[in-house]
Short mmCIF file of C-alpha atoms in Angstrom, two decimals:
data_model
loop_
_atom_site.label_atom_id
_atom_site.label_comp_id
_atom_site.label_asym_id
_atom_site.label_seq_id
_atom_site.Cartn_x
_atom_site.Cartn_y
_atom_site.Cartn_z
CA MET A 1 55.81 12.13 49.55
CA LYS A 2 52.98 9.53 48.95
CA ASN A 3 53.70 6.01 47.99
CA ILE A 4 50.95 4.88 45.59
CA LYS A 5 50.06 1.27 44.83
CA MET A 6 48.17 0.71 41.28
CA LYS A 7 46.14 -1.99 39.77
CA ILE A 8 46.51 -2.56 36.05
CA GLU A 9 44.80 -4.03 33.46
CA TYR A 10 46.09 -4.42 30.00
CA ASP A 11 45.74 -6.34 26.85
CA GLY A 12 49.23 -6.99 25.79
CA GLY A 13 48.91 -7.57 22.22
CA ARG A 14 50.19 -4.42 20.82
CA TYR A 15 53.32 -4.16 23.30
CA LEU A 16 56.67 -5.28 23.82
CA GLY A 17 55.89 -6.27 27.42
CA TRP A 18 55.88 -4.55 30.64
CA GLN A 19 59.23 -3.20 31.10
CA ARG A 20 60.41 0.09 29.78
CA LEU A 21 62.75 0.03 26.90
CA SER A 22 64.79 3.21 25.77
CA ASN A 23 64.52 2.41 22.16
CA SER A 24 60.78 1.88 22.17
CA ASP A 25 57.67 3.53 23.41
CA LYS A 26 55.38 0.26 22.87
CA THR A 27 55.79 -0.99 26.66
CA ILE A 28 53.08 -0.95 29.38
CA GLN A 29 55.55 0.65 32.08
CA GLY A 30 56.72 3.22 29.38
CA LYS A 31 53.24 4.27 28.48
CA ILE A 32 52.04 4.82 32.20
CA GLU A 33 55.24 6.51 33.26
CA ASN A 34 55.07 8.95 30.47
CA ILE A 35 51.46 9.89 31.64
CA LEU A 36 52.19 9.98 35.36
CA THR A 37 55.25 12.43 34.40
CA ASN A 38 52.78 14.60 32.61
CA MET A 39 50.37 14.72 35.21
CA THR A 40 52.79 15.32 38.09
CA GLY A 41 55.29 17.66 36.01
CA THR A 42 58.16 15.59 37.71
CA LYS A 43 59.64 12.47 36.01
CA VAL A 44 57.71 9.52 37.67
CA GLU A 45 59.04 5.85 37.70
CA ILE A 46 57.11 3.03 38.62
CA ILE A 47 58.18 -0.40 40.16
CA GLY A 48 55.72 -3.42 38.56
CA SER A 49 55.41 -6.71 40.45
CA GLY A 50 57.40 -8.23 37.70
CA ARG A 51 57.79 -8.15 34.21
CA THR A 52 55.39 -9.60 31.68
CA ASP A 53 56.63 -10.89 28.25
CA SER A 54 55.46 -9.12 24.83
CA GLY A 55 51.93 -10.08 24.13
CA THR A 56 50.96 -11.24 27.76
CA HIS A 57 47.99 -9.74 29.00
CA ALA A 58 47.20 -8.63 32.56
CA LYS A 59 44.05 -8.27 34.65
CA GLY A 60 45.71 -7.58 37.82
CA GLN A 61 49.21 -6.16 37.45
CA ILE A 62 50.43 -4.19 40.60
CA ALA A 63 52.81 -1.32 40.48
CA ASN A 64 53.82 1.24 42.78
CA PHE A 65 55.30 5.06 42.44
CA LYS A 66 56.07 8.00 44.66
CA THR A 67 54.73 11.35 44.12
CA ASP A 68 54.52 14.53 45.81
CA SER A 69 51.24 15.26 43.90
CA THR A 70 48.25 16.59 45.85
CA MET A 71 45.88 15.55 43.40
CA ALA A 72 42.77 13.45 44.43
CA PHE A 73 43.14 9.92 43.62
CA THR A 74 39.61 9.96 41.76
CA ASP A 75 40.91 12.68 39.68
CA MET A 76 44.32 10.74 38.98
CA LEU A 77 42.47 7.63 37.92
CA ASP A 78 40.36 9.83 35.47
CA TYR A 79 43.12 11.40 34.41
CA LEU A 80 45.40 8.05 33.48
CA ASN A 81 42.36 6.53 32.18
CA ARG A 82 41.71 9.52 29.70
CA TYR A 83 45.17 9.57 28.28
CA LEU A 84 46.39 6.09 28.49
CA PRO A 85 45.62 4.16 25.29
CA GLN A 86 42.32 2.00 25.73
CA ASP A 87 44.23 -1.11 26.07
CA ILE A 88 45.79 -0.26 29.35
CA VAL A 89 43.49 0.63 32.10
CA VAL A 90 44.32 1.80 35.76
CA LYS A 91 41.68 -0.17 37.87
CA LYS A 92 42.37 1.35 41.26
CA LEU A 93 44.69 3.56 43.27
CA GLU A 94 45.37 3.30 46.74
CA GLU A 95 48.15 4.98 49.30
CA VAL A 96 50.16 2.36 50.92
CA PRO A 97 53.24 2.79 53.53
CA GLU A 98 56.47 4.21 52.35
CA ARG A 99 58.30 1.19 52.54
CA PHE A 100 55.93 -0.85 50.22
CA HIS A 101 57.64 -2.11 46.89
CA ALA A 102 55.60 -3.86 44.41
CA ARG A 103 58.27 -6.32 43.45
CA TYR A 104 60.26 -7.20 46.51
CA ASN A 105 57.10 -7.42 48.71
CA ALA A 106 55.10 -9.46 46.33
CA VAL A 107 54.60 -12.99 48.07
CA GLY A 108 52.71 -14.79 45.21
CA LYS A 109 51.11 -14.42 41.93
CA THR A 110 48.26 -16.13 39.83
CA TYR A 111 48.56 -16.60 35.94
CA SER A 112 45.80 -18.00 33.79
CA TYR A 113 46.27 -19.73 30.33
CA ARG A 114 43.42 -20.02 27.87
CA ILE A 115 43.33 -22.81 25.21
CA TRP A 116 40.76 -22.59 22.25
CA ASN A 117 40.35 -26.49 22.09
CA ASN A 118 38.51 -26.79 18.60
CA THR A 119 39.65 -27.59 15.07
CA ILE A 120 37.75 -24.20 13.88
CA PRO A 121 39.30 -21.06 15.03
CA SER A 122 37.41 -18.27 17.03
CA ALA A 123 37.11 -14.93 15.69
CA PHE A 124 36.86 -13.66 19.25
CA GLU A 125 39.34 -15.68 21.10
CA ARG A 126 41.87 -15.35 18.69
CA ASN A 127 43.83 -12.80 20.65
CA TYR A 128 43.19 -14.09 23.85
CA SER A 129 43.80 -17.70 23.75
CA TYR A 130 46.15 -20.44 21.74
CA GLN A 131 44.15 -22.74 19.42
CA TYR A 132 44.99 -26.13 20.18
CA PRO A 133 42.96 -28.37 17.81
CA ASP A 134 43.37 -32.06 19.48
CA LYS A 135 41.65 -33.80 22.03
CA LEU A 136 42.91 -33.01 25.21
CA ASP A 137 42.75 -35.46 28.34
CA ILE A 138 41.97 -33.48 31.10
CA ASP A 139 42.60 -36.30 34.02
CA LYS A 140 46.15 -37.05 32.47
CA MET A 141 47.04 -33.07 32.90
CA ASN A 142 45.65 -33.10 36.31
CA GLU A 143 47.97 -36.05 37.10
CA ALA A 144 51.05 -34.10 35.73
CA CYS A 145 49.77 -30.99 37.84
CA GLU A 146 49.77 -33.17 40.97
CA LYS A 147 53.71 -33.70 40.16
CA LEU A 148 54.47 -30.03 39.18
CA ILE A 149 52.63 -28.71 42.66
CA GLY A 150 55.18 -28.12 45.37
CA THR A 151 58.63 -26.79 45.94
CA HIS A 152 61.05 -27.68 42.71
CA ASP A 153 63.94 -26.54 41.20
CA PHE A 154 62.09 -25.20 38.05
CA ILE A 155 65.03 -24.28 35.74
CA GLY A 156 64.17 -27.21 32.95
CA PHE A 157 60.61 -25.42 32.77
CA SER A 158 62.22 -22.02 32.15
CA SER A 159 64.16 -19.82 29.45
CA LEU A 160 67.01 -18.99 32.27
CA LYS A 161 70.59 -20.53 31.99
CA LYS A 162 71.98 -21.93 35.16
CA SER A 163 73.23 -19.16 37.58
CA LYS A 164 73.76 -18.34 41.38
CA LYS A 165 70.09 -17.19 41.57
CA SER A 166 67.92 -19.58 42.83
CA THR A 167 65.63 -21.16 40.44
CA VAL A 168 63.52 -23.06 42.89
CA ARG A 169 60.07 -21.95 42.95
CA THR A 170 56.66 -23.16 44.95
CA ILE A 171 53.51 -24.00 42.83
CA ASP A 172 50.52 -24.04 45.43
CA GLU A 173 47.87 -24.67 42.86
CA ILE A 174 46.94 -25.70 39.44
CA LYS A 175 43.24 -25.73 38.29
CA ILE A 176 42.12 -27.00 35.01
CA GLN A 177 38.55 -25.66 33.99
CA ARG A 178 36.64 -26.42 30.65
CA GLU A 179 33.87 -23.97 29.52
CA GLY A 180 32.65 -24.81 25.87
CA ASN A 181 35.69 -24.99 23.76
CA ILE A 182 37.72 -22.85 26.18
CA ILE A 183 39.99 -24.49 28.53
CA ARG A 184 41.36 -22.22 31.50
CA PHE A 185 44.67 -23.19 33.44
CA THR A 186 45.35 -21.31 36.42
CA PHE A 187 48.89 -21.53 38.15
CA THR A 188 49.11 -19.94 41.71
CA GLY A 189 52.68 -19.86 43.41
CA ASN A 190 55.13 -17.87 45.10
CA GLY A 191 56.94 -16.90 41.77
CA PHE A 192 57.45 -17.96 38.31
CA LEU A 193 60.41 -17.99 36.38
CA HIS A 194 60.71 -16.40 32.98
CA LYS A 195 58.51 -18.45 30.46
CA MET A 196 57.79 -20.82 33.14
CA VAL A 197 53.95 -20.79 32.72
CA ARG A 198 54.19 -21.01 28.99
CA ILE A 199 56.56 -24.00 29.32
CA ILE A 200 54.99 -25.80 31.75
CA MET A 201 51.59 -25.32 29.52
CA GLY A 202 53.36 -26.54 26.68
CA THR A 203 54.27 -29.71 28.66
CA LEU A 204 50.85 -30.17 29.77
CA LEU A 205 49.56 -30.06 26.32
CA ASP A 206 51.95 -32.96 25.16
CA ILE A 207 50.75 -34.90 28.05
CA GLY A 208 47.26 -34.08 27.47
CA ALA A 209 47.66 -35.13 23.72
CA GLY A 210 49.29 -38.18 24.87
CA VAL A 211 52.63 -37.59 23.23
CA MET A 212 54.34 -37.43 26.78
CA GLU A 213 53.68 -39.29 29.89
CA SER A 214 52.93 -37.55 33.07
CA GLU A 215 55.82 -39.36 34.78
CA TYR A 216 58.42 -37.53 32.61
CA ILE A 217 57.84 -34.24 34.71
CA ASP A 218 60.20 -36.11 37.30
CA THR A 219 62.46 -36.77 34.42
CA ILE A 220 62.55 -33.04 33.57
CA PHE A 221 62.91 -32.02 37.36
CA LYS A 222 65.73 -34.50 37.70
CA SER A 223 67.84 -33.35 34.55
CA GLY A 224 66.95 -29.69 34.57
CA VAL A 225 67.14 -29.74 30.80
CA ARG A 226 64.92 -27.30 29.25
CA SER A 227 64.74 -29.31 25.77
CA GLN A 228 63.07 -32.10 27.50
CA ALA A 229 59.91 -30.18 28.47
CA GLY A 230 57.26 -29.08 25.80
CA GLU A 231 57.27 -25.96 23.73
CA THR A 232 56.86 -22.51 24.81
CA VAL A 233 53.18 -21.73 24.10
CA PRO A 234 52.30 -18.29 22.48
CA ALA A 235 52.00 -15.24 24.88
CA GLN A 236 48.66 -14.06 23.95
CA GLY A 237 46.83 -17.02 26.01
CA LEU A 238 48.76 -16.01 29.20
CA PHE A 239 47.12 -13.46 31.45
CA LEU A 240 48.75 -12.18 34.98
CA GLU A 241 45.31 -12.39 37.09
CA GLU A 242 46.58 -11.43 40.55
CA VAL A 243 49.29 -10.69 42.62
CA TYR A 244 49.75 -11.29 46.45
CA TYR A 245 50.92 -9.46 49.38
CA THR A 246 50.95 -9.88 53.13
CA LYS A 247 48.72 -7.46 55.00
CA MET B 1 24.88 -27.26 -8.80
CA LYS B 2 25.23 -27.49 -4.87
CA ASN B 3 23.59 -24.85 -2.60
CA ILE B 4 25.99 -24.35 0.42
CA LYS B 5 24.56 -23.00 3.82
CA MET B 6 27.28 -21.39 5.75
CA LYS B 7 27.48 -20.37 9.42
CA ILE B 8 30.01 -17.32 9.96
CA GLU B 9 31.42 -15.59 12.86
CA TYR B 10 33.19 -12.46 12.78
CA ASP B 11 34.45 -9.54 14.84
CA GLY B 12 33.21 -6.45 13.08
CA GLY B 13 35.55 -3.91 14.27
CA ARG B 14 37.61 -3.52 11.41
CA TYR B 15 34.89 -3.77 8.98
CA LEU B 16 32.47 -1.42 6.91
CA GLY B 17 29.65 -4.11 7.67
CA TRP B 18 28.54 -7.11 6.07
CA GLN B 19 27.52 -5.87 2.53
CA ARG B 20 29.81 -5.70 -0.41
CA LEU B 21 30.98 -2.41 -1.48
CA SER B 22 32.48 -1.60 -5.09
CA ASN B 23 34.93 0.91 -3.73
CA SER B 24 36.43 -1.07 -0.49
CA ASP B 25 37.37 -4.29 0.35
CA LYS B 26 36.80 -3.96 4.02
CA THR B 27 33.35 -5.72 4.14
CA ILE B 28 32.62 -9.26 5.49
CA GLN B 29 30.72 -10.34 2.10
CA GLY B 30 33.56 -8.90 -0.05
CA LYS B 31 36.08 -10.90 1.74
CA ILE B 32 34.19 -14.20 1.92
CA GLU B 33 33.16 -13.93 -1.75
CA ASN B 34 36.91 -12.98 -3.03
CA ILE B 35 38.18 -16.21 -1.39
CA LEU B 36 35.24 -18.45 -2.59
CA THR B 37 35.98 -17.07 -6.19
CA ASN B 38 39.62 -17.87 -6.02
CA MET B 39 38.74 -21.27 -4.48
CA THR B 40 36.26 -22.38 -6.91
CA GLY B 41 37.77 -20.41 -10.01
CA THR B 42 34.41 -18.84 -10.91
CA LYS B 43 32.94 -15.81 -9.47
CA VAL B 44 30.66 -16.70 -6.49
CA GLU B 45 27.97 -14.46 -4.86
CA ILE B 46 26.94 -15.07 -1.52
CA ILE B 47 23.51 -14.14 0.08
CA GLY B 48 23.50 -13.12 3.74
CA SER B 49 20.59 -13.45 6.15
CA GLY B 50 20.69 -9.74 6.27
CA ARG B 51 23.31 -6.72 6.61
CA THR B 52 24.98 -6.04 9.63
CA ASP B 53 26.50 -2.48 10.17
CA SER B 54 29.90 -1.27 10.00
CA GLY B 55 31.54 -2.33 13.47
CA THR B 56 28.61 -5.04 14.26
CA HIS B 57 30.02 -8.51 15.15
CA ALA B 58 28.21 -11.93 14.37
CA LYS B 59 28.33 -15.28 16.18
CA GLY B 60 25.99 -16.96 13.82
CA GLN B 61 25.64 -15.16 10.47
CA ILE B 62 24.09 -17.32 7.69
CA ALA B 63 24.47 -16.93 4.13
CA ASN B 64 24.33 -19.36 1.18
CA PHE B 65 26.06 -19.72 -2.22
CA LYS B 66 25.75 -21.96 -5.30
CA THR B 67 28.58 -23.60 -6.63
CA ASP B 68 29.73 -26.52 -9.19
CA SER B 69 32.83 -27.19 -7.01
CA THR B 70 33.16 -30.99 -5.77
CA MET B 71 35.61 -30.14 -3.11
CA ALA B 72 34.64 -31.84 0.08
CA PHE B 73 33.04 -29.74 2.68
CA THR B 74 35.95 -30.33 5.21
CA ASP B 75 38.60 -29.28 2.55
CA MET B 76 36.29 -26.02 1.91
CA LEU B 77 36.08 -25.21 5.43
CA ASP B 78 39.86 -25.53 5.78
CA TYR B 79 40.68 -23.51 2.75
CA LEU B 80 38.37 -20.73 3.94
CA ASN B 81 39.63 -20.29 7.24
CA ARG B 82 43.23 -20.40 6.22
CA TYR B 83 42.68 -17.82 3.62
CA LEU B 84 39.97 -15.60 5.67
CA PRO B 85 41.50 -12.80 7.91
CA GLN B 86 41.44 -14.29 11.47
CA ASP B 87 38.64 -11.96 12.48
CA ILE B 88 36.14 -13.70 9.92
CA VAL B 89 35.53 -17.56 10.76
CA VAL B 90 33.38 -20.16 8.89
CA LYS B 91 32.46 -22.08 11.33
CA LYS B 92 30.14 -24.71 9.40
CA LEU B 93 29.25 -25.63 5.84
CA GLU B 94 26.21 -27.86 5.03
CA GLU B 95 24.52 -28.88 1.72
CA VAL B 96 20.84 -27.47 1.66
CA PRO B 97 17.91 -27.56 -0.90
CA GLU B 98 18.40 -25.42 -4.02
CA ARG B 99 15.59 -23.22 -3.09
CA PHE B 100 16.99 -22.34 0.30
CA HIS B 101 17.69 -18.36 0.59
CA ALA B 102 19.62 -17.18 3.45
CA ARG B 103 17.59 -13.79 3.58
CA TYR B 104 14.06 -14.83 2.15
CA ASN B 105 13.57 -18.23 4.16
CA ALA B 106 14.87 -16.20 7.62
CA VAL B 107 12.06 -16.49 9.96
CA GLY B 108 13.61 -14.77 12.98
CA LYS B 109 16.92 -13.61 14.39
CA THR B 110 18.63 -13.06 17.80
CA TYR B 111 20.90 -10.25 18.65
CA SER B 112 22.68 -9.52 21.73
CA TYR B 113 24.07 -6.25 23.15
CA ARG B 114 26.67 -6.02 25.66
CA ILE B 115 26.90 -2.92 28.42
CA TRP B 116 30.07 -2.65 30.65
CA ASN B 117 28.51 -1.14 33.25
CA ASN B 118 31.21 0.52 35.65
CA THR B 119 33.05 3.92 35.85
CA ILE B 120 36.31 2.39 35.01
CA PRO B 121 36.68 1.22 31.45
CA SER B 122 37.93 -2.29 30.56
CA ALA B 123 40.92 -3.24 28.62
CA PHE B 124 39.44 -6.44 27.25
CA GLU B 125 35.74 -5.44 26.96
CA ARG B 126 36.41 -2.15 25.05
CA ASN B 127 35.65 -3.72 21.63
CA TYR B 128 32.82 -5.90 22.49
CA SER B 129 30.82 -3.64 24.81
CA TYR B 130 29.48 -0.13 25.21
CA GLN B 131 30.68 1.56 28.74
CA TYR B 132 27.73 3.05 30.35
CA PRO B 133 29.10 4.27 33.92
CA ASP B 134 26.02 5.15 35.65
CA LYS B 135 23.86 3.03 37.84
CA LEU B 136 20.90 0.89 35.81
CA ASP B 137 17.64 0.03 37.28
CA ILE B 138 17.20 -3.64 35.93
CA ASP B 139 13.60 -3.69 37.00
CA LYS B 140 12.63 -0.48 35.18
CA MET B 141 14.04 -1.71 32.04
CA ASN B 142 12.41 -5.16 32.25
CA GLU B 143 9.18 -3.07 32.48
CA ALA B 144 9.89 -1.10 29.45
CA CYS B 145 10.67 -4.54 27.67
CA GLU B 146 7.12 -5.98 28.67
CA LYS B 147 5.91 -2.88 26.30
CA LEU B 148 8.39 -3.69 23.61
CA ILE B 149 7.44 -7.48 23.13
CA GLY B 150 4.77 -7.97 20.71
CA THR B 151 3.73 -6.88 17.52
CA HIS B 152 4.25 -3.17 16.91
CA ASP B 153 5.25 -0.54 14.09
CA PHE B 154 8.90 -0.04 15.03
CA ILE B 155 9.55 3.00 12.89
CA GLY B 156 10.24 5.25 15.75
CA PHE B 157 12.96 2.93 16.88
CA SER B 158 14.47 2.59 13.58
CA SER B 159 16.63 5.13 11.23
CA LEU B 160 14.03 4.43 8.17
CA LYS B 161 12.16 7.22 6.54
CA LYS B 162 8.26 6.35 6.47
CA SER B 163 7.76 4.12 2.95
CA LYS B 164 5.48 1.65 1.63
CA LYS B 165 7.56 -1.13 3.06
CA SER B 166 5.99 -2.43 6.36
CA THR B 167 8.11 -1.55 9.53
CA VAL B 168 5.79 -3.80 11.78
CA ARG B 169 7.95 -6.55 13.60
CA THR B 170 7.63 -8.79 16.39
CA ILE B 171 9.66 -9.05 19.33
CA ASP B 172 9.36 -12.41 21.14
CA GLU B 173 11.37 -12.14 23.70
CA ILE B 174 13.79 -9.59 25.49
CA LYS B 175 16.21 -10.88 28.33
CA ILE B 176 18.42 -9.06 30.65
CA GLN B 177 21.35 -10.69 32.50
CA ARG B 178 23.91 -9.29 34.60
CA GLU B 179 27.34 -10.82 35.05
CA GLY B 180 29.77 -8.83 37.27
CA ASN B 181 30.17 -5.55 35.30
CA ILE B 182 28.50 -6.86 31.93
CA ILE B 183 24.84 -6.57 31.23
CA ARG B 184 23.92 -8.51 28.45
CA PHE B 185 20.62 -7.76 26.31
CA THR B 186 19.35 -10.52 23.91
CA PHE B 187 16.64 -9.72 21.42
CA THR B 188 14.61 -12.26 19.61
CA GLY B 189 12.05 -11.63 17.06
CA ASN B 190 10.96 -12.03 13.38
CA GLY B 191 13.19 -9.43 12.04
CA PHE B 192 14.73 -5.97 13.04
CA LEU B 193 14.43 -2.84 11.17
CA HIS B 194 17.63 -0.93 10.42
CA LYS B 195 19.58 0.24 13.68
CA MET B 196 16.29 -0.79 15.70
CA VAL B 197 18.34 -2.90 18.29
CA ARG B 198 20.77 -0.11 18.91
CA ILE B 199 18.01 2.56 19.25
CA ILE B 200 15.97 0.37 21.48
CA MET B 201 19.07 -0.15 23.74
CA GLY B 202 19.64 3.58 23.71
CA THR B 203 16.10 4.12 25.15
CA LEU B 204 16.33 1.18 27.47
CA LEU B 205 19.34 2.77 29.21
CA ASP B 206 17.38 6.01 29.40
CA ILE B 207 14.86 4.55 31.19
CA GLY B 208 17.31 2.46 33.36
CA ALA B 209 19.30 5.63 34.38
CA GLY B 210 15.75 7.19 35.14
CA VAL B 211 15.96 9.93 32.42
CA MET B 212 12.86 8.44 30.66
CA GLU B 213 9.65 6.76 32.03
CA SER B 214 8.84 3.20 30.73
CA GLU B 215 5.39 4.42 29.70
CA TYR B 216 7.29 6.60 27.13
CA ILE B 217 7.59 3.58 25.26
CA ASP B 218 3.88 3.78 24.18
CA THR B 219 4.17 7.49 23.36
CA ILE B 220 6.94 6.41 20.84
CA PHE B 221 4.75 3.42 19.40
CA LYS B 222 1.81 6.25 18.82
CA SER B 223 3.90 8.81 17.20
CA GLY B 224 6.48 6.73 15.35
CA VAL B 225 9.07 9.80 15.58
CA ARG B 226 12.44 8.59 16.03
CA SER B 227 13.81 11.62 17.84
CA GLN B 228 11.67 10.60 20.77
CA ALA B 229 13.68 7.62 21.40
CA GLY B 230 16.74 7.28 23.10
CA GLU B 231 20.28 7.34 21.08
CA THR B 232 21.63 4.98 18.81
CA VAL B 233 24.20 3.21 21.06
CA PRO B 234 27.63 2.24 19.38
CA ALA B 235 27.94 -0.84 16.96
CA GLN B 236 31.01 -2.53 18.95
CA GLY B 237 28.38 -3.84 21.48
CA LEU B 238 26.25 -5.64 19.07
CA PHE B 239 26.23 -9.24 18.13
CA LEU B 240 24.13 -11.06 15.52
CA GLU B 241 23.72 -14.45 17.64
CA GLU B 242 21.55 -16.68 15.53
CA VAL B 243 19.13 -16.92 12.58
CA TYR B 244 16.21 -19.15 12.60
CA TYR B 245 14.86 -20.89 9.68
CA THR B 246 11.93 -23.42 9.46
CA LYS B 247 12.94 -27.00 9.19
#
């Protein structure tokens, strides 16, 4: 039996997120599993590196599945991209050791978030960014990023309730790049809690707009209270860029 | 009465093109006119710099309209972008002399065309480019562009029948830029015949792929026979970038 690792790109706009639902076929996992099942003639389950929420995009989601199929990988890739909807694309297939598990073995991820920073909307960016019309102070946001980087309990920046599962994560790097009216934020870390990137983004926007001081990040870390952080920004600006594995 | 020049951006994917149709409300002109008519309370007609075909996008379409409205331009812009569908955006409004006519006074245009040059499709570029999987020789295409630049009868590169109207146009510049898997072609000239950019593109692709020699451009100019040129590439890769007027 082969264990196959796949790299997947999707425009999440039309979907209810990554994870398969029994009552809807509007999920990325569901779409891919159905086609793999048709292709191989036996029921296939795929393991994603993690869920992405409804509306979130991916440029480099990673998943794996096991199959007895002897089909060549180039034929498999052709088959998948012929039958998948055009907003889901399998970019790459490769055989990996039997023990490889896309979720358990993931050691880090990069997400990006795109802001359209102008008072006039954009016809082309509307589905791939969040319009924020006010002026943003990039220096202040970078100051706040310095406080976010490192190992912290991020429960205040997540939609999770307190539980026994650890909510400690490490953010290695946050980059902020402006190109024209787009401000692109990239977050690299060992893992991200549910809605963590979008809540951090909402907080950074408050700081960039001057309605919150960057010192307040420490207060949120100390209290762990979600309501002290910024809003959850919309999913359409969020992209899962890359998932990292050790060699 | 004020004469107002507007700069318009649109994602043409859902529309039957620029020009208003009596039997459909799926046109850009129709959408904008309806909202201007609601806004001013009197029937407004807008004059575009030219038509764009079904599915073609625009970053800088120019139009003008006349109105007695005394509404401030910032309020007008807000009103238009609030009521227009999100894939049509009015970027700018400015008052111009009464004699300004968006079509008659246009002295040039820039169009761009985007190729996704990879065997694997792209989930994000699918609506804004044409996938061409084969290797393309940029030098050969540049050679062909040298032949296209200048003043020629472009009837062989258009969907027009021979008529009394001149089909002579001047192309000032063609640029080919590769960035990753995207090859972006930009065409600047004093005017373009119906489907001219898309037929030139189809011809350049034939030349880049090595199935046509660049010298064949001269043959098509000489004969003026449409069927000798390449295919009309799909509209979704085409963008009206800019329209030029003399000061």
